[in-house]
PDB file of C-alpha atoms in Angstrom:
ATOM      1  CA  MET A   1       0.000   0.000   0.000  1.00 57.00           C
ATOM      2  CA  LYS A   2       2.823   2.358   0.793  1.00 57.00           C
ATOM      3  CA  MET A   3       4.477   1.648  -2.510  1.00 63.00           C
ATOM      4  CA  LYS A   4       1.323   2.533  -4.451  1.00 60.00           C
ATOM      5  CA  ALA A   5       0.980   5.770  -2.502  1.00 63.00           C
ATOM      6  CA  ILE A   6       4.563   6.746  -3.308  1.00 65.00           C
ATOM      7  CA  ILE A   7       4.165   5.946  -7.024  1.00 66.00           C
ATOM      8  CA  THR A   8       0.934   7.909  -7.139  1.00 67.00           C
ATOM      9  CA  THR A   9       2.593  10.907  -5.505  1.00 70.00           C
ATOM     10  CA  ILE A  10       5.528  10.806  -7.915  1.00 69.00           C
ATOM     11  CA  THR A  11       3.181  10.526 -10.888  1.00 66.00           C
ATOM     12  CA  LEU A  12       1.141  13.514  -9.738  1.00 63.00           C
ATOM     13  CA  ALA A  13       4.323  15.507  -9.226  1.00 64.00           C
ATOM     14  CA  LEU A  14       5.503  14.671 -12.725  1.00 63.00           C
ATOM     15  CA  LEU A  15       2.136  15.611 -14.218  1.00 65.00           C
ATOM     16  CA  LEU A  16       2.199  18.883 -12.321  1.00 64.00           C
ATOM     17  CA  MET A  17       5.671  19.664 -13.595  1.00 67.00           C
ATOM     18  CA  VAL A  18       4.704  18.846 -17.201  1.00 56.00           C
ATOM     19  CA  SER A  19       1.609  21.004 -16.963  1.00 60.00           C
ATOM     20  CA  GLN A  20       3.637  23.891 -15.571  1.00 60.00           C
ATOM     21  CA  ASN A  21       6.189  23.518 -18.382  1.00 59.00           C
ATOM     22  CA  LEU A  22       3.415  23.579 -20.961  1.00 57.00           C
ATOM     23  CA  VAL A  23       1.957  26.728 -19.447  1.00 53.00           C
ATOM     24  CA  LEU A  24       5.341  28.413 -19.366  1.00 55.00           C
ATOM     25  CA  GLY A  25       5.982  27.406 -23.014  1.00 57.00           C
ATOM     26  CA  GLN A  26       2.699  28.904 -24.155  1.00 56.00           C
ATOM     27  CA  GLN A  27       3.404  32.152 -22.307  1.00 56.00           C
ATOM     28  CA  SER A  28       6.874  32.411 -23.805  1.00 55.00           C
ATOM     29  CA  SER A  29       5.506  31.774 -27.298  1.00 53.00           C
ATOM     30  CA  GLN A  30       2.890  34.474 -26.801  1.00 53.00           C
ATOM     31  CA  GLN A  31       5.532  36.924 -25.585  1.00 52.00           C
ATOM     32  CA  THR A  32       7.677  36.091 -28.607  1.00 50.00           C
ATOM     33  CA  SER A  33       4.787  36.628 -31.032  1.00 48.00           C
ATOM     34  CA  GLN A  34       3.842  40.027 -29.528  1.00 48.00           C
ATOM     35  CA  PRO A  35       7.200  41.743 -30.344  1.00 47.00           C
ATOM     36  CA  THR A  36       6.976  40.390 -33.869  1.00 46.00           C
ATOM     37  CA  ALA A  37       3.566  41.963 -34.264  1.00 44.00           C
ATOM     38  CA  GLN A  38       4.861  45.158 -32.755  1.00 46.00           C
ATOM     39  CA  GLN A  39       7.842  45.030 -35.106  1.00 48.00           C
ATOM     40  CA  THR A  40       5.499  44.415 -38.019  1.00 46.00           C
ATOM     41  CA  THR A  41       3.355  47.334 -36.936  1.00 47.00           C
ATOM     42  CA  THR A  42       6.424  49.482 -36.508  1.00 46.00           C
ATOM     43  CA  THR A  43       7.732  48.368 -39.884  1.00 47.00           C
ATOM     44  CA  ASN A  44       4.409  49.148 -41.545  1.00 48.00           C
ATOM     45  CA  ALA A  45       4.281  52.469 -39.807  1.00 46.00           C
ATOM     46  CA  SER A  46       7.806  53.281 -40.917  1.00 48.00           C
ATOM     47  CA  GLN A  47       6.984  52.201 -44.455  1.00 48.00           C
ATOM     48  CA  GLN A  48       3.896  54.365 -44.407  1.00 49.00           C
ATOM     49  CA  SER A  49       5.873  57.273 -43.054  1.00 47.00           C
ATOM     50  CA  SER A  50       8.610  56.722 -45.635  1.00 47.00           C
ATOM     51  CA  SER A  51       6.066  56.405 -48.392  1.00 47.00           C
ATOM     52  CA  SER A  52       4.331  59.515 -47.171  1.00 47.00           C
ATOM     53  CA  GLY A  53       7.728  61.182 -47.001  1.00 47.00           C
ATOM     54  CA  ASP A  54       8.484  60.080 -50.537  1.00 47.00           C
ATOM     55  CA  ASN A  55       5.108  61.304 -51.657  1.00 45.00           C
ATOM     56  CA  SER A  56       5.646  64.582 -49.886  1.00 45.00           C
ATOM     57  CA  GLY A  57       9.122  64.773 -51.474  1.00 44.00           C
ATOM     58  CA  ARG A  58       7.640  64.074 -54.854  1.00 43.00           C
ATOM     59  CA  GLY A  59       5.044  66.690 -54.205  1.00 41.00           C
ATOM     60  CA  SER A  60       7.665  69.200 -53.174  1.00 42.00           C
ATOM     61  CA  ARG A  61       9.756  68.336 -56.212  1.00 42.00           C
ATOM     62  CA  THR A  62       6.685  68.673 -58.362  1.00 39.00           C
ATOM     63  CA  ARG A  63       5.945  72.028 -56.853  1.00 43.00           C
ATOM     64  CA  ARG A  64       9.555  73.090 -57.378  1.00 44.00           C
ATOM     65  CA  THR A  65       9.411  72.144 -61.038  1.00 40.00           C
ATOM     66  CA  GLU A  66       6.175  74.081 -61.368  1.00 43.00           C
ATOM     67  CA  GLN A  67       7.687  77.219 -59.843  1.00 43.00           C
ATOM     68  CA  PRO A  68       8.967  78.618 -63.231  1.00 42.00           C
ATOM     69  CA  ASN A  69       5.303  78.917 -64.262  1.00 46.00           C
ATOM     70  CA  VAL A  70       4.988  81.811 -61.841  1.00 40.00           C
ATOM     71  CA  SER A  71       4.759  85.039 -63.857  1.00 40.00           C
ATOM     72  CA  LEU A  72       7.837  87.165 -63.303  1.00 39.00           C
ATOM     73  CA  PRO A  73       8.652  90.649 -64.626  1.00 41.00           C
ATOM     74  CA  GLN A  74       9.969  90.156 -68.145  1.00 45.00           C
ATOM     75  CA  THR A  75      13.032  92.070 -69.251  1.00 41.00           C
ATOM     76  CA  PRO A  76      13.312  93.325 -72.845  1.00 42.00           C
ATOM     77  CA  SER A  77      14.863  90.760 -75.118  1.00 44.00           C
ATOM     78  CA  SER A  78      18.144  91.386 -76.874  1.00 41.00           C
ATOM     79  CA  SER A  79      16.358  91.383 -80.226  1.00 41.00           C
ATOM     80  CA  THR A  80      14.107  94.201 -78.985  1.00 43.00           C
ATOM     81  CA  ASN A  81      17.132  96.140 -77.809  1.00 45.00           C
ATOM     82  CA  ASP A  82      18.829  95.513 -81.137  1.00 44.00           C
ATOM     83  CA  ALA A  83      15.724  96.700 -82.918  1.00 43.00           C
ATOM     84  CA  ASN A  84      15.630  99.825 -80.775  1.00 48.00           C
ATOM     85  CA  ARG A  85      19.308 100.472 -81.365  1.00 48.00           C
ATOM     86  CA  THR A  86      18.890  99.865 -85.053  1.00 50.00           C
ATOM     87  CA  SER A  87      16.001 102.304 -85.329  1.00 51.00           C
ATOM     88  CA  SER A  88      17.823 104.986 -83.347  1.00 50.00           C
ATOM     89  CA  ASP A  89      20.981 104.430 -85.346  1.00 50.00           C
ATOM     90  CA  ALA A  90      18.955 104.605 -88.540  1.00 50.00           C
ATOM     91  CA  THR A  91      17.425 107.897 -87.375  1.00 54.00           C
ATOM     92  CA  GLN A  92      20.846 109.296 -86.556  1.00 54.00           C
ATOM     93  CA  ASP A  93      22.166 108.120 -89.918  1.00 53.00           C
ATOM     94  CA  THR A  94      19.205 109.786 -91.623  1.00 54.00           C
ATOM     95  CA  HIS A  95      19.876 113.080 -89.838  1.00 53.00           C
ATOM     96  CA  ARG A  96      23.569 112.749 -90.619  1.00 51.00           C
ATOM     97  CA  SER A  97      22.871 112.059 -94.294  1.00 53.00           C
ATOM     98  CA  GLU A  98      20.457 115.008 -94.404  1.00 54.00           C
ATOM     99  CA  GLN A  99      23.125 117.256 -92.919  1.00 51.00           C
ATOM    100  CA  GLN A 100      25.668 115.970 -95.408  1.00 49.00           C
ATOM    101  CA  SER A 101      23.229 116.487 -98.287  1.00 56.00           C
ATOM    102  CA  GLU A 102      22.600 120.048 -97.104  1.00 57.00           C
ATOM    103  CA  GLU A 103      26.337 120.679 -96.895  1.00 50.00           C
ATOM    104  CA  GLU A 104      26.886 119.185-100.333  1.00 54.00           C
ATOM    105  CA  ALA A 105      24.053 121.292-101.746  1.00 56.00           C
ATOM    106  CA  ALA A 106      25.580 124.428-100.249  1.00 51.00           C
ATOM    107  CA  ILE A 107      29.009 123.506-101.604  1.00 50.00           C
ATOM    108  CA  ALA A 108      27.551 122.746-105.032  1.00 54.00           C
ATOM    109  CA  ALA A 109      25.747 126.093-105.063  1.00 54.00           C
ATOM    110  CA  SER A 110      28.952 127.889-104.140  1.00 51.00           C
ATOM    111  CA  TYR A 111      30.870 125.991-106.783  1.00 54.00           C
ATOM    112  CA  ASN A 112      28.238 126.666-109.446  1.00 56.00           C
ATOM    113  CA  ASN A 113      28.244 130.319-108.452  1.00 55.00           C
ATOM    114  CA  PHE A 114      32.025 130.294-108.938  1.00 58.00           C
ATOM    115  CA  PHE A 115      31.646 129.062-112.519  1.00 60.00           C
ATOM    116  CA  GLU A 116      28.865 131.541-113.215  1.00 64.00           C
ATOM    117  CA  HIS A 117      31.272 134.345-112.374  1.00 72.00           C
ATOM    118  CA  TYR A 118      34.267 132.600-113.875  1.00 79.00           C
ATOM    119  CA  ARG A 119      36.239 134.732-116.312  1.00 85.00           C
ATOM    120  CA  LEU A 120      37.154 132.912-119.498  1.00 88.00           C
ATOM    121  CA  GLY A 121      40.701 132.769-120.747  1.00 87.00           C
ATOM    122  CA  PRO A 122      43.000 130.978-123.198  1.00 87.00           C
ATOM    123  CA  GLU A 123      42.929 127.165-123.159  1.00 86.00           C
ATOM    124  CA  ASP A 124      39.453 127.111-121.607  1.00 88.00           C
ATOM    125  CA  VAL A 125      37.016 124.812-123.409  1.00 90.00           C
ATOM    126  CA  VAL A 126      33.440 125.921-124.118  1.00 93.00           C
ATOM    127  CA  SER A 127      30.485 124.657-126.162  1.00 95.00           C
ATOM    128  CA  ILE A 128      27.971 126.670-128.196  1.00 95.00           C
ATOM    129  CA  THR A 129      24.442 125.348-128.691  1.00 95.00           C
ATOM    130  CA  VAL A 130      21.939 127.055-131.008  1.00 94.00           C
ATOM    131  CA  PHE A 131      18.608 125.272-130.476  1.00 94.00           C
ATOM    132  CA  GLY A 132      17.051 124.089-133.715  1.00 91.00           C
ATOM    133  CA  GLN A 133      20.217 124.963-135.632  1.00 90.00           C
ATOM    134  CA  ASP A 134      22.601 122.016-135.344  1.00 90.00           C
ATOM    135  CA  ARG A 135      24.798 123.320-138.154  1.00 91.00           C
ATOM    136  CA  TYR A 136      25.573 126.418-136.093  1.00 91.00           C
ATOM    137  CA  SER A 137      26.174 124.507-132.844  1.00 94.00           C
ATOM    138  CA  LYS A 138      29.647 123.391-131.899  1.00 92.00           C
ATOM    139  CA  GLN A 139      31.044 121.425-128.967  1.00 93.00           C
ATOM    140  CA  GLY A 140      34.476 121.486-127.325  1.00 93.00           C
ATOM    141  CA  ILE A 141      35.861 124.796-128.607  1.00 94.00           C
ATOM    142  CA  THR A 142      39.265 125.655-127.137  1.00 93.00           C
ATOM    143  CA  ILE A 143      39.783 129.383-126.701  1.00 93.00           C
ATOM    144  CA  PRO A 144      42.975 130.322-128.576  1.00 93.00           C
ATOM    145  CA  PRO A 145      45.761 132.494-127.128  1.00 91.00           C
ATOM    146  CA  ASN A 146      44.271 135.639-128.713  1.00 93.00           C
ATOM    147  CA  GLY A 147      41.142 135.174-126.565  1.00 92.00           C
ATOM    148  CA  ARG A 148      38.660 135.205-129.453  1.00 94.00           C
ATOM    149  CA  LEU A 149      35.828 132.737-130.011  1.00 93.00           C
ATOM    150  CA  TYR A 150      35.045 132.024-133.668  1.00 92.00           C
ATOM    151  CA  HIS A 151      31.710 131.005-135.210  1.00 92.00           C
ATOM    152  CA  PRO A 152      30.724 130.171-138.820  1.00 91.00           C
ATOM    153  CA  LEU A 153      28.358 133.192-138.964  1.00 93.00           C
ATOM    154  CA  ILE A 154      30.866 135.438-137.175  1.00 93.00           C
ATOM    155  CA  PRO A 155      34.167 134.961-139.020  1.00 91.00           C
ATOM    156  CA  GLU A 156      35.901 137.796-137.189  1.00 93.00           C
ATOM    157  CA  GLY A 157      35.040 136.118-133.894  1.00 92.00           C
ATOM    158  CA  ILE A 158      34.054 137.462-130.474  1.00 93.00           C
ATOM    159  CA  PHE A 159      36.585 138.517-127.885  1.00 94.00           C
ATOM    160  CA  VAL A 160      35.745 136.400-124.811  1.00 93.00           C
ATOM    161  CA  SER A 161      38.873 136.532-122.667  1.00 90.00           C
ATOM    162  CA  GLY A 162      38.057 138.065-119.274  1.00 89.00           C
ATOM    163  CA  ARG A 163      34.298 137.745-119.761  1.00 92.00           C
ATOM    164  CA  THR A 164      31.788 135.457-118.046  1.00 91.00           C
ATOM    165  CA  VAL A 165      29.828 132.723-119.794  1.00 91.00           C
ATOM    166  CA  GLU A 166      26.603 134.726-119.457  1.00 92.00           C
ATOM    167  CA  GLU A 167      28.191 137.803-121.029  1.00 94.00           C
ATOM    168  CA  VAL A 168      29.454 135.734-123.960  1.00 95.00           C
ATOM    169  CA  THR A 169      26.002 134.140-124.359  1.00 94.00           C
ATOM    170  CA  GLN A 170      24.288 137.528-124.613  1.00 94.00           C
ATOM    171  CA  GLU A 171      26.915 138.837-127.047  1.00 94.00           C
ATOM    172  CA  LEU A 172      26.640 135.750-129.254  1.00 94.00           C
ATOM    173  CA  LYS A 173      22.837 135.912-129.243  1.00 94.00           C
ATOM    174  CA  LYS A 174      22.950 139.548-130.304  1.00 94.00           C
ATOM    175  CA  ARG A 175      25.322 138.821-133.175  1.00 94.00           C
ATOM    176  CA  LEU A 176      23.411 135.749-134.409  1.00 94.00           C
ATOM    177  CA  ASP A 177      20.140 137.660-134.372  1.00 93.00           C
ATOM    178  CA  GLU A 178      21.307 139.259-137.612  1.00 92.00           C
ATOM    179  CA  TYR A 179      21.151 135.846-139.330  1.00 92.00           C
ATOM    180  CA  ILE A 180      18.666 133.765-137.309  1.00 92.00           C
ATOM    181  CA  ILE A 181      15.183 134.823-136.202  1.00 91.00           C
ATOM    182  CA  ASP A 182      15.019 134.936-132.394  1.00 92.00           C
ATOM    183  CA  PRO A 183      17.998 132.598-131.805  1.00 92.00           C
ATOM    184  CA  GLN A 184      18.059 130.528-128.618  1.00 94.00           C
ATOM    185  CA  VAL A 185      21.736 130.355-127.670  1.00 94.00           C
ATOM    186  CA  SER A 186      23.504 128.591-124.805  1.00 93.00           C
ATOM    187  CA  VAL A 187      27.217 128.735-123.991  1.00 93.00           C
ATOM    188  CA  SER A 188      28.585 126.236-121.451  1.00 90.00           C
ATOM    189  CA  LEU A 189      31.990 125.965-119.825  1.00 87.00           C
ATOM    190  CA  ASP A 190      33.317 122.443-120.343  1.00 86.00           C
ATOM    191  CA  ARG A 191      36.772 122.875-118.868  1.00 82.00           C
ATOM    192  CA  ALA A 192      38.319 125.754-116.972  1.00 78.00           C
ATOM    193  CA  VAL A 193      42.072 126.005-117.283  1.00 75.00           C
ATOM    194  CA  SER A 194      42.700 129.596-116.318  1.00 70.00           C
ATOM    195  CA  TYR A 195      42.144 128.845-112.618  1.00 78.00           C
ATOM    196  CA  ARG A 196      44.593 126.526-110.956  1.00 84.00           C
ATOM    197  CA  TYR A 197      45.450 124.850-107.673  1.00 92.00           C
ATOM    198  CA  SER A 198      48.654 123.295-106.390  1.00 93.00           C
ATOM    199  CA  VAL A 199      49.521 120.027-104.678  1.00 95.00           C
ATOM    200  CA  LEU A 200      52.777 119.959-102.730  1.00 94.00           C
ATOM    201  CA  GLY A 201      54.577 117.515-100.465  1.00 92.00           C
ATOM    202  CA  GLU A 202      54.536 113.726-100.441  1.00 93.00           C
ATOM    203  CA  VAL A 203      52.594 113.002-103.650  1.00 95.00           C
ATOM    204  CA  VAL A 204      53.607 111.228-106.832  1.00 95.00           C
ATOM    205  CA  GLN A 205      53.235 114.271-109.107  1.00 95.00           C
ATOM    206  CA  PRO A 206      53.436 117.517-107.129  1.00 94.00           C
ATOM    207  CA  GLY A 207      52.942 120.839-108.871  1.00 92.00           C
ATOM    208  CA  ILE A 208      50.391 123.331-110.186  1.00 90.00           C
ATOM    209  CA  LYS A 209      47.261 121.783-111.716  1.00 90.00           C
ATOM    210  CA  PRO A 210      44.514 123.310-113.882  1.00 84.00           C
ATOM    211  CA  MET A 211      41.134 123.479-112.181  1.00 81.00           C
ATOM    212  CA  ASN A 212      38.956 122.267-115.018  1.00 72.00           C
ATOM    213  CA  ARG A 213      36.083 120.726-113.082  1.00 76.00           C
ATOM    214  CA  ARG A 214      34.492 120.407-109.680  1.00 79.00           C
ATOM    215  CA  LEU A 215      37.164 118.806-107.531  1.00 89.00           C
ATOM    216  CA  THR A 216      37.492 117.595-103.934  1.00 93.00           C
ATOM    217  CA  VAL A 217      40.719 117.362-101.942  1.00 96.00           C
ATOM    218  CA  TYR A 218      40.686 113.576-102.258  1.00 96.00           C
ATOM    219  CA  GLU A 219      40.131 113.769-106.021  1.00 95.00           C
ATOM    220  CA  ALA A 220      42.891 116.357-106.362  1.00 96.00           C
ATOM    221  CA  LEU A 221      45.308 113.992-104.618  1.00 96.00           C
ATOM    222  CA  GLY A 222      44.256 111.309-107.091  1.00 95.00           C
ATOM    223  CA  GLU A 223      44.954 113.712-109.970  1.00 94.00           C
ATOM    224  CA  ALA A 224      48.439 114.149-108.487  1.00 95.00           C
ATOM    225  CA  GLY A 225      49.063 110.398-108.602  1.00 96.00           C
ATOM    226  CA  GLY A 226      48.162 109.694-104.976  1.00 96.00           C
ATOM    227  CA  VAL A 227      49.962 110.016-101.659  1.00 95.00           C
ATOM    228  CA  LEU A 228      53.365 108.373-101.283  1.00 94.00           C
ATOM    229  CA  ASP A 229      54.160 105.846 -98.566  1.00 92.00           C
ATOM    230  CA  THR A 230      56.128 108.589 -96.860  1.00 91.00           C
ATOM    231  CA  GLY A 231      53.083 110.898 -96.732  1.00 93.00           C
ATOM    232  CA  ASN A 232      50.892 111.446 -93.694  1.00 94.00           C
ATOM    233  CA  LYS A 233      47.322 110.909 -94.896  1.00 95.00           C
ATOM    234  CA  LYS A 234      45.872 111.835 -91.513  1.00 94.00           C
ATOM    235  CA  LYS A 235      47.245 115.378 -91.625  1.00 92.00           C
ATOM    236  CA  VAL A 236      46.727 116.821 -95.094  1.00 95.00           C
ATOM    237  CA  PHE A 237      46.473 120.608 -95.093  1.00 95.00           C
ATOM    238  CA  LEU A 238      44.243 122.703 -97.352  1.00 95.00           C
ATOM    239  CA  ILE A 239      45.572 126.274 -97.561  1.00 94.00           C
ATOM    240  CA  ARG A 240      43.156 128.934 -98.823  1.00 91.00           C
ATOM    241  CA  ARG A 241      43.636 132.678 -99.128  1.00 86.00           C
ATOM    242  CA  GLN A 242      40.745 134.644 -97.687  1.00 85.00           C
ATOM    243  CA  ALA A 243      39.270 137.842 -99.108  1.00 77.00           C
ATOM    244  CA  ASP A 244      41.232 139.901 -96.570  1.00 83.00           C
ATOM    245  CA  GLY A 245      44.487 138.305 -97.723  1.00 80.00           C
ATOM    246  CA  HIS A 246      44.981 136.028 -94.717  1.00 86.00           C
ATOM    247  CA  LEU A 247      45.736 132.345 -95.225  1.00 88.00           C
ATOM    248  CA  ASN A 248      43.425 129.790 -93.672  1.00 90.00           C
ATOM    249  CA  ALA A 249      44.704 126.235 -93.044  1.00 91.00           C
ATOM    250  CA  ARG A 250      42.216 123.378 -92.780  1.00 93.00           C
ATOM    251  CA  LEU A 251      43.173 119.875 -91.664  1.00 94.00           C
ATOM    252  CA  VAL A 252      41.813 117.036 -93.816  1.00 95.00           C
ATOM    253  CA  ASP A 253      41.968 113.387 -92.679  1.00 96.00           C
ATOM    254  CA  VAL A 254      42.327 111.616 -96.021  1.00 96.00           C
ATOM    255  CA  ALA A 255      42.848 108.262 -94.266  1.00 95.00           C
ATOM    256  CA  ALA A 256      39.376 108.565 -92.716  1.00 95.00           C
ATOM    257  CA  ILE A 257      37.898 109.377 -96.129  1.00 94.00           C
ATOM    258  CA  GLU A 258      39.501 106.244 -97.595  1.00 94.00           C
ATOM    259  CA  ARG A 259      38.033 104.110 -94.779  1.00 93.00           C
ATOM    260  CA  GLY A 260      34.590 105.636 -95.271  1.00 92.00           C
ATOM    261  CA  ARG A 261      34.600 107.330 -91.855  1.00 92.00           C
ATOM    262  CA  ALA A 262      34.486 110.848 -93.282  1.00 91.00           C
ATOM    263  CA  ALA A 263      32.653 112.370 -96.226  1.00 90.00           C
ATOM    264  CA  ASP A 264      34.540 113.381 -99.334  1.00 90.00           C
ATOM    265  CA  ASN A 265      32.864 116.791 -99.562  1.00 89.00           C
ATOM    266  CA  ILE A 266      35.729 119.269 -99.149  1.00 92.00           C
ATOM    267  CA  TYR A 267      35.896 121.071-102.488  1.00 91.00           C
ATOM    268  CA  LEU A 268      38.682 123.214-103.850  1.00 91.00           C
ATOM    269  CA  ALA A 269      38.515 126.861-104.800  1.00 86.00           C
ATOM    270  CA  PRO A 270      40.810 128.542-107.339  1.00 83.00           C
ATOM    271  CA  GLY A 271      44.256 129.169-105.910  1.00 86.00           C
ATOM    272  CA  ASP A 272      43.993 126.548-103.140  1.00 92.00           C
ATOM    273  CA  GLN A 273      47.092 124.687-102.025  1.00 93.00           C
ATOM    274  CA  ILE A 274      47.149 121.095-100.785  1.00 95.00           C
ATOM    275  CA  ILE A 275      50.152 120.157 -98.661  1.00 94.00           C
ATOM    276  CA  VAL A 276      50.878 116.534 -97.715  1.00 94.00           C
ATOM    277  CA  PRO A 277      53.510 116.408 -94.941  1.00 92.00           C
ATOM    278  CA  GLY A 278      55.835 113.475 -94.367  1.00 90.00           C
ATOM    279  CA  ASN A 279      55.213 110.737 -91.852  1.00 85.00           C
ATOM    280  CA  ARG A 280      57.667 108.890 -89.584  1.00 78.00           C
ATOM    281  CA  LYS A 281      58.969 106.872 -92.529  1.00 71.00           C
ATOM    282  CA  LYS A 282      59.770 110.128 -94.312  1.00 66.00           C
ATOM    283  CA  THR A 283      61.767 111.325 -91.289  1.00 63.00           C
ATOM    284  CA  ILE A 284      63.750 108.080 -91.161  1.00 60.00           C
ATOM    285  CA  ASP A 285      64.408 108.225 -94.902  1.00 63.00           C
ATOM    286  CA  SER A 286      65.614 111.807 -94.545  1.00 61.00           C
ATOM    287  CA  TRP A 287      68.090 110.789 -91.853  1.00 53.00           C
ATOM    288  CA  LEU A 288      69.284 107.856 -93.954  1.00 58.00           C
ATOM    289  CA  LYS A 289      69.878 110.209 -96.859  1.00 62.00           C
ATOM    290  CA  MET A 290      71.790 112.524 -94.553  1.00 56.00           C
ATOM    291  CA  LEU A 291      74.166 109.796 -93.316  1.00 55.00           C
ATOM    292  CA  PRO A 292      76.590 109.992 -96.285  1.00 59.00           C
ATOM    293  CA  ILE A 293      76.701 113.783 -95.951  1.00 52.00           C
ATOM    294  CA  LEU A 294      77.325 113.559 -92.210  1.00 46.00           C
ATOM    295  CA  SER A 295      80.080 110.982 -92.762  1.00 49.00           C
ATOM    296  CA  PHE A 296      81.744 113.219 -95.356  1.00 45.00           C
ATOM    297  CA  ALA A 297      81.505 116.186 -92.996  1.00 43.00           C
ATOM    298  CA  ARG A 298      83.132 114.144 -90.256  1.00 45.00           C
ATOM    299  CA  ILE A 299      86.014 113.213 -92.571  1.00 44.00           C
ATOM    300  CA  PHE A 300      86.374 116.829 -93.668  1.00 41.00           C
ATOM    301  CA  VAL A 301      86.419 118.188 -90.106  1.00 41.00           C
ATOM    302  CA  THR A 302      88.466 115.528 -88.306  1.00 44.00           C
ATOM    303  CA  GLY A 303      90.598 114.386 -91.208  1.00 47.00           C
ATOM    304  CA  GLY A 304      89.489 110.773 -90.873  1.00 45.00           C
ATOM    305  CA  PHE A 305      87.509 108.381 -88.757  1.00 43.00           C
TER     306      PHE A 305
END
């Protein structure tokens, strides 16, 4: 009986221990599963937060890319500025061209007035036109040294030296009226030789030139063969005698005229002088030409080197 009681007690103790172990195992498994759920919840929460962060980032990036659509004050484009500059420059060029045309018109009037009062002389070339009478018209008549102008109907000729073209026209009309009913006569000056100008200095052909047509300073230099390499084109002087006898010197930048930066509208008057001074090359050439003379002078003074 005692043995049975002992076995029963041991069995109950074992069963109690097993049951306690089972309970403890279930509790530990529950505790282990709870952190996993919490971790899963935390992970989901973090994913949601990260996704929301990404979405917010995308939204912010989207908003940043949409920022240029905001209307800002627009500055004038370069093409508009160029157009404005072009129009203003065109206006200035128009005013400048108008001023130049006015100056040229004034110069032309003065020059034409000069020829109207020009006194004819030997070697001048004139033309006679009798309208409706081609046989009595003649072109390119050179006035001979005796100063008389001859015509088929006036064999003795008309003395024209020292007279203006208008005076000769009236005289010729009066004389032809004896042969032609109401003659319409015109006398024109084709080439004036009596008036002259001079070109001096560094030009190919310096000297006195006949003034036979309307001539600018630049054209006169061309008639003289052009400026030499030793000439200073930036400082060409135009010397003109005034009515009171004083000389007036005007500086002409021929180099600027050649480059198109200055107008070629400076016209000559009878008796004008154009002087082209030498440049630095001319000075050097002058010294080189002087070297043999200086060497000879040194030998002459010192008796040797």
